[in-house]
Amino acid sequence: MTASTSSAAVPRPQTSPLRLLLRRLFRRRLVLVSAVVLALIVLAVLAADWLAPFAPNKMSLANRLKGPSGTYWFGTNEYGQDLLSRVLYGGQVSLLVGGLVAAFACVAGAIGGLLAGYIRPLDGPIMRLTDAMMAFPDILLAIALMAGLGPSLMNVVLALGIVYTPRVLRVARAATLVIREMQYVEAARALGIAPWRVMLSEILPNLSSPIIVQGTFVFAYAILTEAALSFLGVGTPPTTPTWGNMIAASQQYIGQADWLMAFPGLAIVLTVLSLQIVGDGLRDSLDPRLQKSS
């Protein structure tokens, strides 16, 4: 046996599924840049204790409405508070709200979609309730829920979680309707396995990909809607620094201190846009039809 034939007989090492996913995800330069921007924003927000030059609530009336400078990179607000510090600490709250809303919607939507798609008698009631909720614009439904719950951080999470659960639920139900007809699910039912075990062990793991993709979009929507609620005065309390609250407080200084709205608005735009682009990349990377062609 020659050296060439012996080397050809050696099997090539298998690439891990995670590495394949990352390779497909970052083959588009725009997705890679968006992921880097998103990672930098998250790291900066998490490291606010070390990066913020001042305490976010420290007032200095002598330095109120100072423009961006070497001392105050993002300028100061009407109370003389450093805007850079408030943007960093406000990002912690905004990202926390987005993450909790996405987790709430994904868990509740997965459970509801699984029940609606697998247990036929529950399909009608669950989907009619879902359709009724989606008939209202997201912001109007969120305002109505906040009017009943009252302004607080956890109430914002609860209200937005309820608003965005139908989006995930519809995706989970559609995937469940397809998976329940697969041969391995029919085999599990034929063996007499309990329905709840079939749902948890055979169907639920296969729902993870579309739910994760939908969760990235819900994350972005939640950040935007939380900012809108805060701007309208029905979101988190004004004493809690969030990007939306900072924009709401700066509206009376438009034309006089435009940086008060520009920097929190830029943080929202970069975060939401990066999440949307990464979500699109994840959707393309997890599409089985694209996997076969790559």
mmCIF file of C-alpha atoms in Angstrom:
data_model
loop_
_atom_site.group_PDB
_atom_site.id
_atom_site.type_symbol
_atom_site.label_atom_id
_atom_site.label_comp_id
_atom_site.label_asym_id
_atom_site.label_seq_id
_atom_site.Cartn_x
_atom_site.Cartn_y
_atom_site.Cartn_z
ATOM 1 C CA MET A 1 0.000 0.000 0.000
ATOM 2 C CA THR A 2 1.436 3.333 -1.018
ATOM 3 C CA ALA A 3 1.655 6.379 1.208
ATOM 4 C CA SER A 4 -0.944 8.239 -0.864
ATOM 5 C CA THR A 5 -3.542 5.483 -0.559
ATOM 6 C CA SER A 6 -2.917 5.039 3.162
ATOM 7 C CA SER A 7 -3.329 8.735 3.795
ATOM 8 C CA ALA A 8 -6.507 8.808 1.727
ATOM 9 C CA ALA A 9 -7.964 6.007 3.832
ATOM 10 C CA VAL A 10 -7.654 8.023 7.029
ATOM 11 C CA PRO A 11 -11.067 9.589 7.813
ATOM 12 C CA ARG A 12 -11.193 13.345 8.015
ATOM 13 C CA PRO A 13 -11.987 14.745 11.458
ATOM 14 C CA GLN A 14 -15.601 15.773 11.846
ATOM 15 C CA THR A 15 -16.322 19.473 12.362
ATOM 16 C CA SER A 16 -18.401 20.154 15.455
ATOM 17 C CA PRO A 17 -21.990 21.358 14.898
ATOM 18 C CA LEU A 18 -21.243 24.574 16.813
ATOM 19 C CA ARG A 19 -18.291 25.370 14.562
ATOM 20 C CA LEU A 20 -20.409 24.707 11.477
ATOM 21 C CA LEU A 21 -23.138 26.979 12.814
ATOM 22 C CA LEU A 22 -20.669 29.787 13.543
ATOM 23 C CA ARG A 23 -19.085 29.379 10.113
ATOM 24 C CA ARG A 24 -22.458 29.692 8.389
ATOM 25 C CA LEU A 25 -23.511 32.537 10.684
ATOM 26 C CA PHE A 26 -20.433 34.694 10.149
ATOM 27 C CA ARG A 27 -19.859 34.053 6.459
ATOM 28 C CA ARG A 28 -21.749 37.303 5.865
ATOM 29 C CA ARG A 29 -19.574 40.236 6.855
ATOM 30 C CA LEU A 30 -22.545 42.338 7.939
ATOM 31 C CA VAL A 31 -23.616 39.673 10.455
ATOM 32 C CA LEU A 32 -20.070 39.444 11.812
ATOM 33 C CA VAL A 33 -19.803 43.225 12.232
ATOM 34 C CA SER A 34 -23.230 43.338 13.907
ATOM 35 C CA ALA A 35 -22.268 40.556 16.301
ATOM 36 C CA VAL A 36 -19.068 42.404 17.234
ATOM 37 C CA VAL A 37 -20.967 45.667 17.796
ATOM 38 C CA LEU A 38 -23.567 43.874 19.920
ATOM 39 C CA ALA A 39 -20.875 42.131 21.957
ATOM 40 C CA LEU A 40 -19.074 45.440 22.579
ATOM 41 C CA ILE A 41 -22.313 47.088 23.729
ATOM 42 C CA VAL A 42 -23.111 44.228 26.093
ATOM 43 C CA LEU A 43 -19.578 44.165 27.507
ATOM 44 C CA ALA A 44 -19.542 47.939 27.991
ATOM 45 C CA VAL A 45 -22.886 47.844 29.776
ATOM 46 C CA LEU A 46 -21.837 44.968 32.017
ATOM 47 C CA ALA A 47 -18.577 46.754 32.844
ATOM 48 C CA ALA A 48 -20.332 50.034 33.696
ATOM 49 C CA ASP A 49 -18.886 49.983 37.237
ATOM 50 C CA TRP A 50 -15.375 50.217 35.749
ATOM 51 C CA LEU A 51 -16.039 52.252 32.596
ATOM 52 C CA ALA A 52 -18.398 54.936 33.948
ATOM 53 C CA PRO A 53 -16.348 58.015 34.894
ATOM 54 C CA PHE A 54 -18.942 59.244 37.418
ATOM 55 C CA ALA A 55 -21.770 57.861 39.502
ATOM 56 C CA PRO A 56 -24.906 57.901 37.315
ATOM 57 C CA ASN A 57 -26.980 59.868 39.835
ATOM 58 C CA LYS A 58 -24.282 62.303 40.963
ATOM 59 C CA MET A 59 -25.571 65.856 40.459
ATOM 60 C CA SER A 60 -23.522 68.967 39.735
ATOM 61 C CA LEU A 61 -25.739 71.951 38.995
ATOM 62 C CA ALA A 62 -22.693 74.024 38.136
ATOM 63 C CA ASN A 63 -22.084 71.678 35.176
ATOM 64 C CA ARG A 64 -25.665 71.308 33.945
ATOM 65 C CA LEU A 65 -26.240 71.018 30.173
ATOM 66 C CA LYS A 66 -22.550 70.908 29.360
ATOM 67 C CA GLY A 67 -21.804 69.726 25.835
ATOM 68 C CA PRO A 68 -19.510 66.774 25.038
ATOM 69 C CA SER A 69 -15.958 67.498 26.139
ATOM 70 C CA GLY A 70 -12.828 65.809 27.408
ATOM 71 C CA THR A 71 -14.301 65.628 30.918
ATOM 72 C CA TYR A 72 -17.858 64.738 29.957
ATOM 73 C CA TRP A 73 -17.590 62.668 26.778
ATOM 74 C CA PHE A 74 -21.355 62.571 26.192
ATOM 75 C CA GLY A 75 -22.092 65.877 27.947
ATOM 76 C CA THR A 76 -24.331 66.371 30.992
ATOM 77 C CA ASN A 77 -28.085 66.576 31.523
ATOM 78 C CA GLU A 78 -30.215 69.216 33.201
ATOM 79 C CA TYR A 79 -29.045 68.090 36.660
ATOM 80 C CA GLY A 80 -25.369 68.058 35.762
ATOM 81 C CA GLN A 81 -25.263 64.254 35.690
ATOM 82 C CA ASP A 82 -22.721 62.651 33.369
ATOM 83 C CA LEU A 83 -24.589 61.293 30.344
ATOM 84 C CA LEU A 84 -22.013 58.628 29.476
ATOM 85 C CA SER A 85 -22.372 57.093 32.930
ATOM 86 C CA ARG A 86 -26.156 57.174 32.667
ATOM 87 C CA VAL A 87 -26.103 55.597 29.196
ATOM 88 C CA LEU A 88 -23.935 52.751 30.492
ATOM 89 C CA TYR A 89 -26.023 52.123 33.600
ATOM 90 C CA GLY A 90 -29.273 52.719 31.709
ATOM 91 C CA GLY A 91 -28.195 50.059 29.234
ATOM 92 C CA GLN A 92 -28.139 47.529 32.057
ATOM 93 C CA VAL A 93 -31.828 48.109 32.709
ATOM 94 C CA SER A 94 -32.804 48.246 29.026
ATOM 95 C CA LEU A 95 -30.927 45.043 28.173
ATOM 96 C CA LEU A 96 -32.292 43.372 31.316
ATOM 97 C CA VAL A 97 -35.841 44.216 30.250
ATOM 98 C CA GLY A 98 -35.200 42.938 26.726
ATOM 99 C CA GLY A 99 -33.636 39.706 27.956
ATOM 100 C CA LEU A 100 -36.352 38.968 30.508
ATOM 101 C CA VAL A 101 -39.112 39.719 28.002
ATOM 102 C CA ALA A 102 -37.479 37.448 25.412
ATOM 103 C CA ALA A 103 -37.108 34.643 27.978
ATOM 104 C CA PHE A 104 -40.715 35.042 29.162
ATOM 105 C CA ALA A 105 -42.091 35.076 25.605
ATOM 106 C CA CYS A 106 -39.970 32.107 24.495
ATOM 107 C CA VAL A 107 -40.931 29.920 27.454
ATOM 108 C CA ALA A 108 -44.634 30.827 27.428
ATOM 109 C CA GLY A 109 -44.807 30.713 23.626
ATOM 110 C CA ALA A 110 -43.092 27.334 23.443
ATOM 111 C CA ILE A 111 -45.472 25.824 26.005
ATOM 112 C CA GLY A 112 -48.547 27.331 24.358
ATOM 113 C CA GLY A 113 -47.445 26.400 20.842
ATOM 114 C CA LEU A 114 -46.594 22.861 21.924
ATOM 115 C CA LEU A 115 -50.007 22.367 23.516
ATOM 116 C CA ALA A 116 -51.874 23.953 20.603
ATOM 117 C CA GLY A 117 -49.995 21.988 17.971
ATOM 118 C CA TYR A 118 -50.043 18.573 19.647
ATOM 119 C CA ILE A 119 -53.331 18.455 21.584
ATOM 120 C CA ARG A 120 -56.029 19.167 19.010
ATOM 121 C CA PRO A 121 -58.871 20.159 21.426
ATOM 122 C CA LEU A 122 -56.662 22.960 22.785
ATOM 123 C CA ASP A 123 -55.715 24.294 19.363
ATOM 124 C CA GLY A 124 -58.892 26.285 18.767
ATOM 125 C CA PRO A 125 -59.127 28.138 22.112
ATOM 126 C CA ILE A 126 -55.399 28.914 22.278
ATOM 127 C CA MET A 127 -55.195 30.208 18.721
ATOM 128 C CA ARG A 128 -58.373 32.284 18.993
ATOM 129 C CA LEU A 129 -56.933 33.998 22.077
ATOM 130 C CA THR A 130 -53.654 34.483 20.231
ATOM 131 C CA ASP A 131 -55.392 36.001 17.218
ATOM 132 C CA ALA A 132 -57.369 38.344 19.473
ATOM 133 C CA MET A 133 -54.159 39.578 21.135
ATOM 134 C CA MET A 134 -52.366 40.068 17.819
ATOM 135 C CA ALA A 135 -55.318 42.081 16.484
ATOM 136 C CA PHE A 136 -54.156 44.977 18.681
ATOM 137 C CA PRO A 137 -50.991 46.949 17.876
ATOM 138 C CA ASP A 138 -48.186 45.992 20.243
ATOM 139 C CA ILE A 139 -47.802 49.454 21.750
ATOM 140 C CA LEU A 140 -51.549 49.877 22.408
ATOM 141 C CA LEU A 141 -51.813 46.493 24.106
ATOM 142 C CA ALA A 142 -48.718 47.266 26.184
ATOM 143 C CA ILE A 143 -50.159 50.643 27.251
ATOM 144 C CA ALA A 144 -53.452 49.001 28.242
ATOM 145 C CA LEU A 145 -51.642 46.370 30.319
ATOM 146 C CA MET A 146 -49.424 48.973 31.973
ATOM 147 C CA ALA A 147 -52.481 51.062 32.819
ATOM 148 C CA GLY A 148 -53.845 48.117 34.774
ATOM 149 C CA LEU A 149 -50.567 46.927 36.292
ATOM 150 C CA GLY A 150 -48.990 50.262 37.172
ATOM 151 C CA PRO A 151 -45.524 51.648 36.330
ATOM 152 C CA SER A 152 -42.673 49.470 37.569
ATOM 153 C CA LEU A 153 -39.789 47.556 36.053
ATOM 154 C CA MET A 154 -41.260 44.090 36.598
ATOM 155 C CA ASN A 155 -44.665 45.195 35.341
ATOM 156 C CA VAL A 156 -43.005 46.366 32.122
ATOM 157 C CA VAL A 157 -41.417 42.920 31.753
ATOM 158 C CA LEU A 158 -44.746 41.200 32.430
ATOM 159 C CA ALA A 159 -46.709 43.435 30.061
ATOM 160 C CA LEU A 160 -44.228 43.131 27.205
ATOM 161 C CA GLY A 161 -43.873 39.400 27.803
ATOM 162 C CA ILE A 162 -47.634 39.004 27.372
ATOM 163 C CA VAL A 163 -47.597 41.214 24.271
ATOM 164 C CA TYR A 164 -44.854 39.258 22.480
ATOM 165 C CA THR A 165 -45.751 35.719 23.552
ATOM 166 C CA PRO A 166 -48.196 35.260 20.625
ATOM 167 C CA ARG A 167 -45.362 35.818 18.127
ATOM 168 C CA VAL A 168 -43.370 32.930 19.560
ATOM 169 C CA LEU A 169 -46.485 30.808 20.111
ATOM 170 C CA ARG A 170 -47.482 30.888 16.446
ATOM 171 C CA VAL A 171 -43.994 29.864 15.344
ATOM 172 C CA ALA A 172 -43.858 27.037 17.908
ATOM 173 C CA ARG A 173 -47.321 25.775 16.912
ATOM 174 C CA ALA A 174 -46.461 25.739 13.211
ATOM 175 C CA ALA A 175 -43.269 23.753 13.888
ATOM 176 C CA THR A 176 -45.140 21.363 16.210
ATOM 177 C CA LEU A 177 -47.759 20.614 13.537
ATOM 178 C CA VAL A 178 -44.961 19.514 11.203
ATOM 179 C CA ILE A 179 -42.923 17.561 13.760
ATOM 180 C CA ARG A 180 -45.904 15.646 15.170
ATOM 181 C CA GLU A 181 -46.330 13.929 11.784
ATOM 182 C CA MET A 182 -42.744 12.690 11.665
ATOM 183 C CA GLN A 183 -42.150 8.948 11.781
ATOM 184 C CA TYR A 184 -40.184 8.980 15.032
ATOM 185 C CA VAL A 185 -43.045 10.777 16.794
ATOM 186 C CA GLU A 186 -45.574 8.301 15.395
ATOM 187 C CA ALA A 187 -43.317 5.465 16.555
ATOM 188 C CA ALA A 188 -43.190 6.922 20.061
ATOM 189 C CA ARG A 189 -46.995 7.155 20.144
ATOM 190 C CA ALA A 190 -47.266 3.573 18.855
ATOM 191 C CA LEU A 191 -45.086 2.378 21.726
ATOM 192 C CA GLY A 192 -47.611 3.830 24.168
ATOM 193 C CA ILE A 193 -45.384 6.628 25.480
ATOM 194 C CA ALA A 194 -47.358 9.235 27.403
ATOM 195 C CA PRO A 195 -48.241 12.362 25.390
ATOM 196 C CA TRP A 196 -46.418 14.683 27.770
ATOM 197 C CA ARG A 197 -43.244 12.626 27.398
ATOM 198 C CA VAL A 198 -43.565 12.680 23.613
ATOM 199 C CA MET A 199 -43.917 16.458 23.682
ATOM 200 C CA LEU A 200 -40.962 16.994 26.017
ATOM 201 C CA SER A 201 -38.516 14.434 24.619
ATOM 202 C CA GLU A 202 -39.365 14.228 20.925
ATOM 203 C CA ILE A 203 -40.925 17.549 19.889
ATOM 204 C CA LEU A 204 -39.660 20.256 22.238
ATOM 205 C CA PRO A 205 -35.917 19.789 21.437
ATOM 206 C CA ASN A 206 -36.696 20.291 17.744
ATOM 207 C CA LEU A 207 -38.436 23.599 18.477
ATOM 208 C CA SER A 208 -35.293 25.206 19.857
ATOM 209 C CA SER A 209 -33.975 26.611 16.577
ATOM 210 C CA PRO A 210 -37.058 28.622 15.475
ATOM 211 C CA ILE A 211 -37.700 29.743 19.049
ATOM 212 C CA ILE A 212 -34.127 31.016 19.498
ATOM 213 C CA VAL A 213 -34.365 32.959 16.242
ATOM 214 C CA GLN A 214 -37.708 34.435 17.230
ATOM 215 C CA GLY A 215 -36.293 35.280 20.655
ATOM 216 C CA THR A 216 -33.644 37.560 19.126
ATOM 217 C CA PHE A 217 -36.359 39.540 17.363
ATOM 218 C CA VAL A 218 -38.460 39.734 20.535
ATOM 219 C CA PHE A 219 -35.376 41.009 22.379
ATOM 220 C CA ALA A 220 -35.063 43.866 19.896
ATOM 221 C CA TYR A 221 -38.795 44.643 19.892
ATOM 222 C CA ALA A 222 -38.859 44.715 23.698
ATOM 223 C CA ILE A 223 -36.050 47.290 23.891
ATOM 224 C CA LEU A 224 -37.867 49.522 21.409
ATOM 225 C CA THR A 225 -41.258 49.159 23.082
ATOM 226 C CA GLU A 226 -39.817 49.758 26.560
ATOM 227 C CA ALA A 227 -38.283 52.983 25.252
ATOM 228 C CA ALA A 228 -41.635 53.976 23.738
ATOM 229 C CA LEU A 229 -43.490 53.264 26.979
ATOM 230 C CA SER A 230 -40.953 55.269 28.977
ATOM 231 C CA PHE A 231 -41.206 58.122 26.482
ATOM 232 C CA LEU A 232 -44.996 58.128 26.955
ATOM 233 C CA GLY A 233 -44.634 58.067 30.747
ATOM 234 C CA VAL A 234 -46.211 54.633 31.318
ATOM 235 C CA GLY A 235 -43.061 52.520 31.476
ATOM 236 C CA THR A 236 -40.366 52.243 34.108
ATOM 237 C CA PRO A 237 -40.398 54.997 36.772
ATOM 238 C CA PRO A 238 -38.498 58.159 35.748
ATOM 239 C CA THR A 239 -36.064 57.634 38.634
ATOM 240 C CA THR A 240 -34.800 54.431 36.979
ATOM 241 C CA PRO A 241 -32.203 55.302 34.317
ATOM 242 C CA THR A 242 -33.123 53.587 31.043
ATOM 243 C CA TRP A 243 -32.439 54.646 27.484
ATOM 244 C CA GLY A 244 -36.136 55.365 27.021
ATOM 245 C CA ASN A 245 -36.364 57.482 30.173
ATOM 246 C CA MET A 246 -33.335 59.510 29.110
ATOM 247 C CA ILE A 247 -34.906 60.247 25.733
ATOM 248 C CA ALA A 248 -38.183 61.159 27.414
ATOM 249 C CA ALA A 249 -36.446 63.598 29.776
ATOM 250 C CA SER A 250 -34.522 65.234 26.923
ATOM 251 C CA GLN A 251 -37.488 66.172 24.733
ATOM 252 C CA GLN A 252 -37.816 69.621 26.309
ATOM 253 C CA TYR A 253 -34.181 70.394 25.480
ATOM 254 C CA ILE A 254 -34.331 69.635 21.747
ATOM 255 C CA GLY A 255 -32.441 72.397 19.959
ATOM 256 C CA GLN A 256 -30.690 73.421 23.151
ATOM 257 C CA ALA A 257 -28.936 70.208 24.185
ATOM 258 C CA ASP A 258 -29.407 67.723 21.351
ATOM 259 C CA TRP A 259 -26.800 65.349 22.776
ATOM 260 C CA LEU A 260 -29.245 64.374 25.541
ATOM 261 C CA MET A 261 -31.371 62.555 22.945
ATOM 262 C CA ALA A 262 -28.646 61.671 20.448
ATOM 263 C CA PHE A 263 -26.515 59.342 22.565
ATOM 264 C CA PRO A 264 -29.292 57.237 24.196
ATOM 265 C CA GLY A 265 -31.030 57.111 20.805
ATOM 266 C CA LEU A 266 -27.820 55.948 19.132
ATOM 267 C CA ALA A 267 -27.430 53.219 21.761
ATOM 268 C CA ILE A 268 -30.958 51.975 21.044
ATOM 269 C CA VAL A 269 -30.461 52.078 17.267
ATOM 270 C CA LEU A 270 -27.141 50.195 17.358
ATOM 271 C CA THR A 271 -28.433 47.556 19.768
ATOM 272 C CA VAL A 272 -31.723 46.911 17.991
ATOM 273 C CA LEU A 273 -30.192 46.948 14.512
ATOM 274 C CA SER A 274 -27.420 44.552 15.571
ATOM 275 C CA LEU A 275 -29.950 42.192 17.148
ATOM 276 C CA GLN A 276 -32.085 42.215 14.011
ATOM 277 C CA ILE A 277 -29.151 41.477 11.707
ATOM 278 C CA VAL A 278 -27.813 38.709 13.967
ATOM 279 C CA GLY A 279 -31.336 37.262 14.154
ATOM 280 C CA ASP A 280 -31.553 37.237 10.357
ATOM 281 C CA GLY A 281 -28.193 35.503 10.221
ATOM 282 C CA LEU A 282 -29.296 32.895 12.736
ATOM 283 C CA ARG A 283 -32.473 32.236 10.766
ATOM 284 C CA ASP A 284 -30.474 31.676 7.580
ATOM 285 C CA SER A 285 -27.870 29.534 9.361
ATOM 286 C CA LEU A 286 -30.462 27.264 10.983
ATOM 287 C CA ASP A 287 -32.495 26.817 7.784
ATOM 288 C CA PRO A 288 -32.049 23.140 6.746
ATOM 289 C CA ARG A 289 -32.337 24.037 3.063
ATOM 290 C CA LEU A 290 -29.393 26.425 3.369
ATOM 291 C CA GLN A 291 -27.417 23.899 5.410
ATOM 292 C CA LYS A 292 -27.552 21.397 2.565
ATOM 293 C CA SER A 293 -26.220 23.923 0.082
ATOM 294 C CA SER A 294 -23.376 25.142 2.338
#
